[in-house]
Short mmCIF file of C-alpha atoms and ligand atoms in Angstrom, two decimals:
data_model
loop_
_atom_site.label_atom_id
_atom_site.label_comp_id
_atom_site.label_asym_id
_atom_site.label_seq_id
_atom_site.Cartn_x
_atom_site.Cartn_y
_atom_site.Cartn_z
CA UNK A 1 -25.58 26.69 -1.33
CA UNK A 2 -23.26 23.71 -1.83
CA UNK A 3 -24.03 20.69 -1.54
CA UNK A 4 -22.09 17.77 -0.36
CA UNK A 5 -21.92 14.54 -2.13
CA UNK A 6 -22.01 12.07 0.95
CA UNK A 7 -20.42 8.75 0.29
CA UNK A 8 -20.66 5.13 1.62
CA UNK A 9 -17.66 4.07 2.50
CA UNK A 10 -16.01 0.23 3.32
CA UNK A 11 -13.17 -0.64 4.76
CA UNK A 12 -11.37 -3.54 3.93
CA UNK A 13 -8.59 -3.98 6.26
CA UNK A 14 -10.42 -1.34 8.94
CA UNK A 15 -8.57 -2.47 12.10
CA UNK A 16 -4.74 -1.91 10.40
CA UNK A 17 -2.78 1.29 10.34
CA UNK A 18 -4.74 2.82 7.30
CA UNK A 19 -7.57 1.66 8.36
CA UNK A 20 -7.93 3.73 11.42
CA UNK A 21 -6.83 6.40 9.98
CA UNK A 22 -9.48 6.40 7.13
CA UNK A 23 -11.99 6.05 10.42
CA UNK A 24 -10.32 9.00 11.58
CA UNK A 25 -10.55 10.86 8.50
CA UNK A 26 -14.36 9.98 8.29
CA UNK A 27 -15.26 10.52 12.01
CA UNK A 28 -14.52 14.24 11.24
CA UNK A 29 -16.79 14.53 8.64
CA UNK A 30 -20.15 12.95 9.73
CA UNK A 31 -21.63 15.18 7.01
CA UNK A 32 -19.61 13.73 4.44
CA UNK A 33 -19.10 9.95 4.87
CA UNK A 34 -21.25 7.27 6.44
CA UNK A 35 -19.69 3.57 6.96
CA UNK A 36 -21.25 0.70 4.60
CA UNK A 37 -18.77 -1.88 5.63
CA UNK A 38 -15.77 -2.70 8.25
CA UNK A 39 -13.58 -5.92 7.62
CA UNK A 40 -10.67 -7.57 9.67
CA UNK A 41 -9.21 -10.62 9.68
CA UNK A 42 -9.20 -11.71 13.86
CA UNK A 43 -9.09 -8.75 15.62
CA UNK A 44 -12.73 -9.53 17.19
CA UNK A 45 -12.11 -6.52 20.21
CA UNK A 46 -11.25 -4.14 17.93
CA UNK A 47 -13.91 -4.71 15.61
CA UNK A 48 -16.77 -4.64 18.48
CA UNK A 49 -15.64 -1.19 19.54
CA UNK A 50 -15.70 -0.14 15.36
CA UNK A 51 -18.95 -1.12 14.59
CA UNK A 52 -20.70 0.66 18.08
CA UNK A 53 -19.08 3.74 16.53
CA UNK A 54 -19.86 3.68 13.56
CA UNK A 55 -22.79 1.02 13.00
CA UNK A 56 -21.71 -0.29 9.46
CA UNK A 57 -24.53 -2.57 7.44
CA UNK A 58 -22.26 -5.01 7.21
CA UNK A 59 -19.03 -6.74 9.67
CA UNK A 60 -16.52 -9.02 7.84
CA UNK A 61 -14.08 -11.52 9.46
CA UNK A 62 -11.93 -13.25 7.12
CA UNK A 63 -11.85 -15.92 9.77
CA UNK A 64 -15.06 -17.88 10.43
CA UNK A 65 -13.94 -18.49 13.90
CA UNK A 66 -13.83 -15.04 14.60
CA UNK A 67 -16.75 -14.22 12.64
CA UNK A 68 -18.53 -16.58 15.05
CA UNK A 69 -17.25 -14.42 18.19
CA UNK A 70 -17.82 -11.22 16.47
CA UNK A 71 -21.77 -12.55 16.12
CA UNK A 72 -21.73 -12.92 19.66
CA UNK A 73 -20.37 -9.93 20.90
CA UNK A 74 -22.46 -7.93 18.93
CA UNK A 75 -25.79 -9.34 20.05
CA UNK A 76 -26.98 -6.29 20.72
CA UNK A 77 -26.39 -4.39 17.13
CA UNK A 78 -29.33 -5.98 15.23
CA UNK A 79 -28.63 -3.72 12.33
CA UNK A 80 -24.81 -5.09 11.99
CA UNK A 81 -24.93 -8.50 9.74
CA UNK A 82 -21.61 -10.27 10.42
CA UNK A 83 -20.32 -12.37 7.95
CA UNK A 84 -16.97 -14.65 7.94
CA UNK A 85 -14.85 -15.69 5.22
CA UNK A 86 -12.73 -14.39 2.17
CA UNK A 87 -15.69 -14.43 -0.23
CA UNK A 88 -17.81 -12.32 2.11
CA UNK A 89 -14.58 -9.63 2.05
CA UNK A 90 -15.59 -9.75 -1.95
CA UNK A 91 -18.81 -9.66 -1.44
CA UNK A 92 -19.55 -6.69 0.48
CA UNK A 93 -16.35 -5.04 -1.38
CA UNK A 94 -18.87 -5.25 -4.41
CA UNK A 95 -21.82 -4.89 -3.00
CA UNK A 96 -24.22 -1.55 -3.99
CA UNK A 97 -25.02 -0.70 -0.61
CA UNK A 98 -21.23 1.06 -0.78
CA UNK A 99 -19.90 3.49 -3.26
CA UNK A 100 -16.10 4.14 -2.07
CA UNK A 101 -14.07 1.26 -1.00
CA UNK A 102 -10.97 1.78 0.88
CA UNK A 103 -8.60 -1.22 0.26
CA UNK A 104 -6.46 -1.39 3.19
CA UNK A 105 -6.06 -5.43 3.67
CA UNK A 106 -2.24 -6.11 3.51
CA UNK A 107 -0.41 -8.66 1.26
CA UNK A 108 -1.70 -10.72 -1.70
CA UNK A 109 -5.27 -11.60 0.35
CA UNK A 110 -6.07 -8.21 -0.68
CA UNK A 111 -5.92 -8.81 -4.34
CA UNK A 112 -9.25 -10.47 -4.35
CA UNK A 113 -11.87 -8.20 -2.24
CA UNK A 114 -10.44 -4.38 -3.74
CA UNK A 115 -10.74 -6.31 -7.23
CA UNK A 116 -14.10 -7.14 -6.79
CA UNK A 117 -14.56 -3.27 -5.89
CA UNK A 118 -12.72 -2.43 -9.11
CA UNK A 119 -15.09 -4.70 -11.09
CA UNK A 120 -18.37 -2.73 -9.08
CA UNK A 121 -16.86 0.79 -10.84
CA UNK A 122 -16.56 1.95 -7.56
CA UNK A 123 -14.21 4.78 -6.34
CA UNK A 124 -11.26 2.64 -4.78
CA UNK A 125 -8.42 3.91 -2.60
CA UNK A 126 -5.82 2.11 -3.06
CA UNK A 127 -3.49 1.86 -0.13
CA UNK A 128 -2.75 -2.26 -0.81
CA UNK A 129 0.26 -2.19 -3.07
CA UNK A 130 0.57 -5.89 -3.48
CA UNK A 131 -2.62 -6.70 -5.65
CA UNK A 132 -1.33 -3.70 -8.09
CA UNK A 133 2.14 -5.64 -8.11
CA UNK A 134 0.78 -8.84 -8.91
CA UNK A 135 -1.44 -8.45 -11.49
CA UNK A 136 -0.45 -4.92 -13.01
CA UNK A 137 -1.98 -4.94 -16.32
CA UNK A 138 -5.08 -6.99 -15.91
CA UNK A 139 -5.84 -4.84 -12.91
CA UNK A 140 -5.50 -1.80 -14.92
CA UNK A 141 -7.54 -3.77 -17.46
CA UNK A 142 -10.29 -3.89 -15.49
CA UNK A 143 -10.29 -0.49 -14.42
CA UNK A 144 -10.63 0.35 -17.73
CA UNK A 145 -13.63 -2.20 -18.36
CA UNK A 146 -15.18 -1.06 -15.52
CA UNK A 147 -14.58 2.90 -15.21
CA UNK A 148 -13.64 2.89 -11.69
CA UNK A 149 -12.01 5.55 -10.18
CA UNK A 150 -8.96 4.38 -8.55
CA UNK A 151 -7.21 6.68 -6.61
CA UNK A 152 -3.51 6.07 -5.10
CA UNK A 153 -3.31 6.36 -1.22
CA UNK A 154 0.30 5.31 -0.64
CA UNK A 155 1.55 8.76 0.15
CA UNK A 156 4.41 8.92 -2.94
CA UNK A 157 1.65 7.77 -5.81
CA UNK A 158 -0.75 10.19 -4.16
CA UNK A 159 2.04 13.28 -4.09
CA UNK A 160 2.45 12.09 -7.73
CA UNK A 161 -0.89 12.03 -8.53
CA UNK A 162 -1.59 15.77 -6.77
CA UNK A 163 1.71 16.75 -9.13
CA UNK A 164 0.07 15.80 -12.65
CA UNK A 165 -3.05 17.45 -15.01
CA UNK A 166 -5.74 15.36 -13.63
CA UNK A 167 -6.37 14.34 -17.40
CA UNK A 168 -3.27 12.71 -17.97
CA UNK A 169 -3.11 10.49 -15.17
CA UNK A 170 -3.42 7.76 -16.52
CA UNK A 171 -1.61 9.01 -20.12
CA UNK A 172 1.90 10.25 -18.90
CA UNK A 173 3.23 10.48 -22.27
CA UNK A 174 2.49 13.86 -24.05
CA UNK A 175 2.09 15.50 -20.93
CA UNK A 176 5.65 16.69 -21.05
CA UNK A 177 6.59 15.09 -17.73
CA UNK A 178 10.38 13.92 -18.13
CA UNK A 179 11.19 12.01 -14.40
CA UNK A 180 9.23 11.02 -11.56
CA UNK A 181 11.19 11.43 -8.43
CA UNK A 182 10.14 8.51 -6.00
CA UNK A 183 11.27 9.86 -2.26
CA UNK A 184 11.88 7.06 0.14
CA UNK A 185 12.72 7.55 3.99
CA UNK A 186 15.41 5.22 3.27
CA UNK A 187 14.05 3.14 6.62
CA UNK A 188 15.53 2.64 10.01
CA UNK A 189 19.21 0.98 8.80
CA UNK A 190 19.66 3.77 5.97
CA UNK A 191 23.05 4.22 8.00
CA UNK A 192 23.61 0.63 9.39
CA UNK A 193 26.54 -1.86 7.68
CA UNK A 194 26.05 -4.36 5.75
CA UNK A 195 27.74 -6.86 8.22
CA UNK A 196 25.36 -5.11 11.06
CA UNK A 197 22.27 -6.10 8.68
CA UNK A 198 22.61 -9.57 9.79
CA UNK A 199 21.77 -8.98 13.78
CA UNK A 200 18.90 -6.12 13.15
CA UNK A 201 15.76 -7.26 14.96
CA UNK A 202 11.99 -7.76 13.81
CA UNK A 203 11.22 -5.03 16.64
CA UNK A 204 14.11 -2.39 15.45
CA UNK A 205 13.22 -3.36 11.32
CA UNK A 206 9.42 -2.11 13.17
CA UNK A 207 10.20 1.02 14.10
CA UNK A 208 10.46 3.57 11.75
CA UNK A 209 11.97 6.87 12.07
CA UNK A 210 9.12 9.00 10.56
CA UNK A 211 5.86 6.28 9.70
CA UNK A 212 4.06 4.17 11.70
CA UNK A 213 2.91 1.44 10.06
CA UNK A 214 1.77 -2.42 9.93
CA UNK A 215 4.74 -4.86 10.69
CA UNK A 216 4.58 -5.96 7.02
CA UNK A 217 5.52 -2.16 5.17
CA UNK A 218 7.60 -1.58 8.10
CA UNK A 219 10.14 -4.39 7.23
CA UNK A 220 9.67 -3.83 3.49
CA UNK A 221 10.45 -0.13 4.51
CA UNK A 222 13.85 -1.40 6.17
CA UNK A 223 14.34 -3.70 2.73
CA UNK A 224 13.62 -1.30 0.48
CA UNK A 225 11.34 -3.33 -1.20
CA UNK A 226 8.68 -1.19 -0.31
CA UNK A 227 10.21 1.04 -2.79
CA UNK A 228 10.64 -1.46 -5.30
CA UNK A 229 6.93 -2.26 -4.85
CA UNK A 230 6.28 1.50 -5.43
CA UNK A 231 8.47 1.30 -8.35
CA UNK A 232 5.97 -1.04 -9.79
CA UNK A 233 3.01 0.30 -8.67
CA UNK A 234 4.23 3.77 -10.11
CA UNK A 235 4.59 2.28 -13.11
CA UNK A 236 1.02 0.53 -13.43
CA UNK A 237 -0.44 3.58 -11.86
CA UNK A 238 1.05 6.23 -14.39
CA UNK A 239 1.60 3.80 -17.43
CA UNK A 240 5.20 4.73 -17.24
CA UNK A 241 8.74 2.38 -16.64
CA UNK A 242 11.27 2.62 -14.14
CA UNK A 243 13.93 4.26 -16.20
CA UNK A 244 11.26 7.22 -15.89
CA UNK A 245 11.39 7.12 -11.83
CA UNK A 246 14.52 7.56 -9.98
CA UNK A 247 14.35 6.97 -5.90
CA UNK A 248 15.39 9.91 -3.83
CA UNK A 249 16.52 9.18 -0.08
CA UNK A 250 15.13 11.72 1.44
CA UNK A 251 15.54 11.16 5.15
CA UNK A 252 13.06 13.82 6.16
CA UNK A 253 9.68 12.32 4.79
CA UNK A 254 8.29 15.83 4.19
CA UNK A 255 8.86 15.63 0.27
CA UNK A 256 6.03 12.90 -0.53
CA UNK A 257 7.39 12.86 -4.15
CA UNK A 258 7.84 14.89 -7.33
CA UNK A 259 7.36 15.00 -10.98
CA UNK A 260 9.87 16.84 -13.45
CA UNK A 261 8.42 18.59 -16.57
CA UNK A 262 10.21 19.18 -19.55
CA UNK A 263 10.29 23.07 -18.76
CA UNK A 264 12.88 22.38 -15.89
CA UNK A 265 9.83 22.53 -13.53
CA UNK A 266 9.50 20.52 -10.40
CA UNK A 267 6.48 19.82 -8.49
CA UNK A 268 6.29 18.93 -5.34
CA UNK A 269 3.65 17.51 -2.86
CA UNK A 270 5.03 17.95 0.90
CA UNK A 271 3.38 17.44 4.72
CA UNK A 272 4.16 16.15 7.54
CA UNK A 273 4.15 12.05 7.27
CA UNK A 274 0.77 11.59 8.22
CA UNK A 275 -1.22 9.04 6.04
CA UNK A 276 -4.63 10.76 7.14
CA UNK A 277 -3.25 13.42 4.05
CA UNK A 278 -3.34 10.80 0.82
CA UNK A 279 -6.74 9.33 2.59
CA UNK A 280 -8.49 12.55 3.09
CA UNK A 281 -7.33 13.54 -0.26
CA UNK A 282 -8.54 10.09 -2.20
CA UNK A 283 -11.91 10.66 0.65
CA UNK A 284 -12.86 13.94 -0.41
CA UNK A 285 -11.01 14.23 -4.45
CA UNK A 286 -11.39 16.65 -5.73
CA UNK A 287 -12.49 18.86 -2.97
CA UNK A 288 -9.97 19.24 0.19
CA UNK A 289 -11.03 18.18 3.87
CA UNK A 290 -9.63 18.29 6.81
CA UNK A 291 -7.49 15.48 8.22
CA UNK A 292 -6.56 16.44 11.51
CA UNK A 293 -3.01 16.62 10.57
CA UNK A 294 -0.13 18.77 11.86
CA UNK A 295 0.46 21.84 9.86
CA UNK A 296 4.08 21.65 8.49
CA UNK A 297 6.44 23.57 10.28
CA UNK A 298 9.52 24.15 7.44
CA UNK A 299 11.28 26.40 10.21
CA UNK A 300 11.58 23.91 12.89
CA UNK A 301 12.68 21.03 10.23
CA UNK A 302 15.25 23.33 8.61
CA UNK A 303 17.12 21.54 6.26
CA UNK A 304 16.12 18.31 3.40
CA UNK A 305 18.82 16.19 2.68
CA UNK A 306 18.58 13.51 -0.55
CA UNK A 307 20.95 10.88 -1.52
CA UNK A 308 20.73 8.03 -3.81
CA UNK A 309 19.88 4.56 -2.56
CA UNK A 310 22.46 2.09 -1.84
CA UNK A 311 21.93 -1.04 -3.99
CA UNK A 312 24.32 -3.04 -2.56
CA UNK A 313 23.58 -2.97 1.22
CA UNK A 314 19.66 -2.72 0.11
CA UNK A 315 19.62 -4.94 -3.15
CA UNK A 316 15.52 -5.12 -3.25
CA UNK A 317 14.98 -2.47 -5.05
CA UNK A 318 17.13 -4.18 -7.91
CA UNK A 319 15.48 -6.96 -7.26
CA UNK A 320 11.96 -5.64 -8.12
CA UNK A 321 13.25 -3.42 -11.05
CA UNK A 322 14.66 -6.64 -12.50
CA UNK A 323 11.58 -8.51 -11.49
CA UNK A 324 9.28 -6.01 -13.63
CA UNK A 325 11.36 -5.73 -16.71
CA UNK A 326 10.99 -9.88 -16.75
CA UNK A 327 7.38 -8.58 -16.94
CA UNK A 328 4.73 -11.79 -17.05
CA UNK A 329 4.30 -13.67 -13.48
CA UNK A 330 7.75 -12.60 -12.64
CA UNK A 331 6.35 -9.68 -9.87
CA UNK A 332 3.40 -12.07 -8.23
CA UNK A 333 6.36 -14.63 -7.41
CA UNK A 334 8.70 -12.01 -6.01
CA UNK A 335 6.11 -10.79 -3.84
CA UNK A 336 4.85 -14.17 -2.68
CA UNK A 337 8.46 -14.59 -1.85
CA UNK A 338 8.62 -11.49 -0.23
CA UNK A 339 5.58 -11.72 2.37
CA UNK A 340 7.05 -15.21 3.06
CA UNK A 341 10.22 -14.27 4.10
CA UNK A 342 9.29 -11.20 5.67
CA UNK A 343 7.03 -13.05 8.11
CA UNK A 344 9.36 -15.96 8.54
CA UNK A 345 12.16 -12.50 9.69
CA UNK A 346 9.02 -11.67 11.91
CA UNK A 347 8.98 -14.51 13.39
CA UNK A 348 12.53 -15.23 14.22
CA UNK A 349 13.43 -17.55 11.42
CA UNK A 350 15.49 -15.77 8.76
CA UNK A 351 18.15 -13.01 9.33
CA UNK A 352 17.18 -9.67 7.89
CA UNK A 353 19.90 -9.89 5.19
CA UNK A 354 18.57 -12.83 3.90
CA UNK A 355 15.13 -11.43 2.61
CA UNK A 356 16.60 -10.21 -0.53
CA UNK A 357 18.53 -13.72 -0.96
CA UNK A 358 15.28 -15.59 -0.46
CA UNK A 359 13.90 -13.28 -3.60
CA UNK A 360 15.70 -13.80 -5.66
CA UNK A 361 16.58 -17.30 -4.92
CA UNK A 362 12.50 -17.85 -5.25
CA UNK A 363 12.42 -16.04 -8.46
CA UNK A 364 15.58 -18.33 -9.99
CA UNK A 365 13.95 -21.21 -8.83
CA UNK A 366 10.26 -20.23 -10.19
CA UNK A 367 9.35 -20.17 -14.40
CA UNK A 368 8.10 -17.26 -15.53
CA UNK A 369 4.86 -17.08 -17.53
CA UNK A 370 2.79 -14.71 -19.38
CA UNK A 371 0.39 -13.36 -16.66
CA UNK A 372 -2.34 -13.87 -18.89
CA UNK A 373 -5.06 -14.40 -16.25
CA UNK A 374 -6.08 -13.93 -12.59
CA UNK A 375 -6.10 -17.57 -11.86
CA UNK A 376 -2.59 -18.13 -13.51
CA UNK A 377 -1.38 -15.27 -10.95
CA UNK A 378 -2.89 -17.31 -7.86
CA UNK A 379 -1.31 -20.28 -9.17
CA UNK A 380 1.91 -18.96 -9.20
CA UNK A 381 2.11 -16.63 -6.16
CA UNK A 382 1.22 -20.10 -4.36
CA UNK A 383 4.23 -21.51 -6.34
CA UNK A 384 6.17 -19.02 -5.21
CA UNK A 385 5.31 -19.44 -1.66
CA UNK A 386 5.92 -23.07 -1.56
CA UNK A 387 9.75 -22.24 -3.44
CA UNK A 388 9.99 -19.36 -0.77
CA UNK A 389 9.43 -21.48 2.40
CA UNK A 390 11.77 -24.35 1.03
CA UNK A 391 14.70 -21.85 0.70
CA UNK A 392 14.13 -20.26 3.96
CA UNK A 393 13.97 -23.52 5.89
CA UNK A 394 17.40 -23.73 3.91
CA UNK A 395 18.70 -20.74 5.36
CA UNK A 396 16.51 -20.87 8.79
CA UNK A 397 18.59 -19.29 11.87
P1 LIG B 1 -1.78 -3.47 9.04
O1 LIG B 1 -1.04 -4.73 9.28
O2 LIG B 1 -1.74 -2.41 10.08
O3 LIG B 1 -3.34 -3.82 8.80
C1 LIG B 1 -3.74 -4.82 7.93
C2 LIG B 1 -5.24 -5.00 7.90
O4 LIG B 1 -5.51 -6.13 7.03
C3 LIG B 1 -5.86 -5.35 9.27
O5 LIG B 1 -7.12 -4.75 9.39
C4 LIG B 1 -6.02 -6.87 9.20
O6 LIG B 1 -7.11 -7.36 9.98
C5 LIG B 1 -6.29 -7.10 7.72
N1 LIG B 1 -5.85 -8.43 7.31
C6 LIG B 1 -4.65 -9.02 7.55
N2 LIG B 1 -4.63 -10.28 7.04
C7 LIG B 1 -5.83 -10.48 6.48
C8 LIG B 1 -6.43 -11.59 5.81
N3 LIG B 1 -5.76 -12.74 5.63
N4 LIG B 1 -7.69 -11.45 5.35
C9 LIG B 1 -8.37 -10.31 5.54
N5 LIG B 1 -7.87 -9.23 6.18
C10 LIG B 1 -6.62 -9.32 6.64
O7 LIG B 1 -1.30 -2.92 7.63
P2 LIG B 1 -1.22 -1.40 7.12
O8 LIG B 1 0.05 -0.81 7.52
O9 LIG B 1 -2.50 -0.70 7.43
O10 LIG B 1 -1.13 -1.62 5.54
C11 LIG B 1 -2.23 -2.02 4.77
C12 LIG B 1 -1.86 -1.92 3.30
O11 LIG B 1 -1.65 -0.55 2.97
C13 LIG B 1 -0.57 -2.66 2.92
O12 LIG B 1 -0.72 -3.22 1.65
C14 LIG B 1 0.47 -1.55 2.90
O13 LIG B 1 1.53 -1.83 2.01
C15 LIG B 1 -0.35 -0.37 2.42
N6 LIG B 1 0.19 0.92 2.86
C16 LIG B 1 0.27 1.19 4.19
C17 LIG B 1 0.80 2.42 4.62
C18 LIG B 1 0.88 2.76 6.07
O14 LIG B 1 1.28 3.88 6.41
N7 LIG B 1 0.50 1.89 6.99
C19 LIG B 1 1.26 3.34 3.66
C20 LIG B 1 1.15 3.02 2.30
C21 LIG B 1 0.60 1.82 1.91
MG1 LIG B 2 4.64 4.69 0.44
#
């Protein structure tokens, strides 16, 4: 007889895009996982209708208001303790009544809570790209310190991952791998102009040909800077650099990514874009589970194109290549800059060309120093912010 290790699992983030889908993943599997935590940051409806289903110990609003309403509303779920505020998303991201967290909150606010899990030695999915950006080496640092097992959820680190000798995951070199080939959709304006870049709007820059996704990736998705976020987080991930990873457009999204080996081989991870795959996978590793997602049909897809991305209509990419080889604070600043001027092109208040010209303006503006410790990181992604919003109001439509 087998038997089935059943894990606790939180949530951080549960009422997003990943964070449904994790739910999904679990609801399947009632054998398999049971919920320790759910967190959100205002989405009080949402939450109420999460914790009836699956009666977590613990409810987390980053918002105290909306912890307050959440308190209410759940009057009649004793066993649910609601907290509010960001030091209750650390504390029940630590906390031993879980031993899988799934860190799903998006942006820099993130950093904080799936640390804390990372310091607990917990097994952490990793679907937030920003914290790994930030703080790259003292994160991996203090995987090390602790032993967790952090797994990669964003579906081109997990291809990667499934394409590499589980032993050498986190030791590249000596395995004989020779590229890592990074696909990208290439976004929703892979074929626009560069002059038509300047009139795209927040709800077109939304909607993705082949994902769907938070409002924040979805933009960085247009941008491209979702790929130079990868780039980094590749990088951190697999102890590699970006002269190892080259970007494929591949328009298709079935090719997840690949690794080369110095034998001419290429492996490949491919399924249909469905993020329940790199969830179920991180949910389940090393067994396999099913995710309720659509078998692959090759016959009715036909044909994979690639091409190589265009720098010059999509300059982020650069931008966060550039930004990592400054190494030091250089990558907490240009993503403070870019969640600033992504949500300022949310909201109507910068043109979608200028994202990349609010970057890099930030990171001019912005010193770079060694990134020597988690509170010199916080210091300067708030720097960066506050260098961010002044350029933007320069440049405000
Ligand atoms: P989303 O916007 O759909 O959801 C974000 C979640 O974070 C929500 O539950 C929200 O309540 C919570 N949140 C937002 N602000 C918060 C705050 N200040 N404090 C606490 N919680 C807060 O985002 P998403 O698309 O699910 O993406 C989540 C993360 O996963 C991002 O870092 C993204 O880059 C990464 N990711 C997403 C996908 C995808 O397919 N959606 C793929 C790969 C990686
Ligand atoms: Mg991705």
């Amino acid at each position: 007889m087998v038997t089935i290790v059943k894990r606790r699992v939180s949530i951080l983030g549960a009422t997003g895009s990943i964070g449904l889908s994790t739910l999904d993943v679990i609801r399947r599997h009632p054998d398999r996982f049971s919920v320790s935590a759910l967190t959100a940051s205002t989405s009080v409806d949402s939450m109420v209708e999460l914790c009836h289903e699956f009666r977590p110990r613990y409810a987390v609003m980053a918002d105290e208001n909306a912890a307050a309403e959440l308190s209410r509303a759940l009057g009649d779920l004793p066993s649910v303790a609601v907290l509010g505020g960001s030091e209750a998303l650390c504390q029940v991201a630590g906390d031993g009544d879980s031993d899988t967290v799934m860190a799903a909150i998006v942006g820099a606010v993130g950093l904080p809570p799936t640390l804390a899990a990372v310091r607990a030695g917990k097994r952490v999915l990793l679907a937030n790209k920003e914290a790994l950006v930030m703080s790259g080496k003292l994160f991996m640092d203090a995987v090390l310190a602790s032993g967790a097992d952090v797994l990669p959820i964003d579906s081109e680190h997990n291809a990667i991952f499934q394409c590499m000798p589980p032993d050498k995951i986190r030791d590249t070199r000596g395995a004989g791998i020779t590229r890592i080939l990074l696909t990208a959709s290439g976004g929703p304006f892979r074929t626009h102009s560069a002059e038509s870049l300047r009139n795209v709007l927040p709800a077109e820059a939304c909607n993705h040909p082949n994902w769907s996704m938070g409002q924040k990736i979805s933009v960085d998705s247009a941008t491209l800077m979702n790929k130079g976020l990868e780039l980094i987080e590749a990088c951190w991930l697999f102890n590699t650099t970006p002269e190892m990873i080259e970007v494929h457009v591949h328009p298709e999204s079935i090719i997840h990514s690949m690794v080369e080996y110095a034998d001419g081989s290429v492996l490949a991870q491919l399924g249909s874009p469905d993020m329940r795959t790199p969830i179920a996978n991180g949910l389940a590793w090393p067994e396999r589970i099913e995710a309720g997602v659509a078998p692959l049909d090759l016959f009715r897809i036909g044909q994979f194109h690639f091409e190589r991305p265009d720098l010059e209509r999509f300059p982020c990419l650069k931008l966060a290549a550039e930004a990592f080889h400054k190494g030091g604070t250089a990558p907490a600043v240009m993503n403070a800059a870019n969640e600033e001027a992504v949500s300022a092109f949310l909201s109507g208040n910068l043109c979608f060309a200028d994202i990349p010209l609010i970057i890099e303006r930030t990171l001019a503006a912005t010193e770079v120093v060694p990134a020597d410790s988690f509170d010199t990181i916080f210091a300067k992604d708030a720097e960066g912010r506050v260098v961010a919003r002044e350029q933007i109001r320069a440049l405000a439509v």
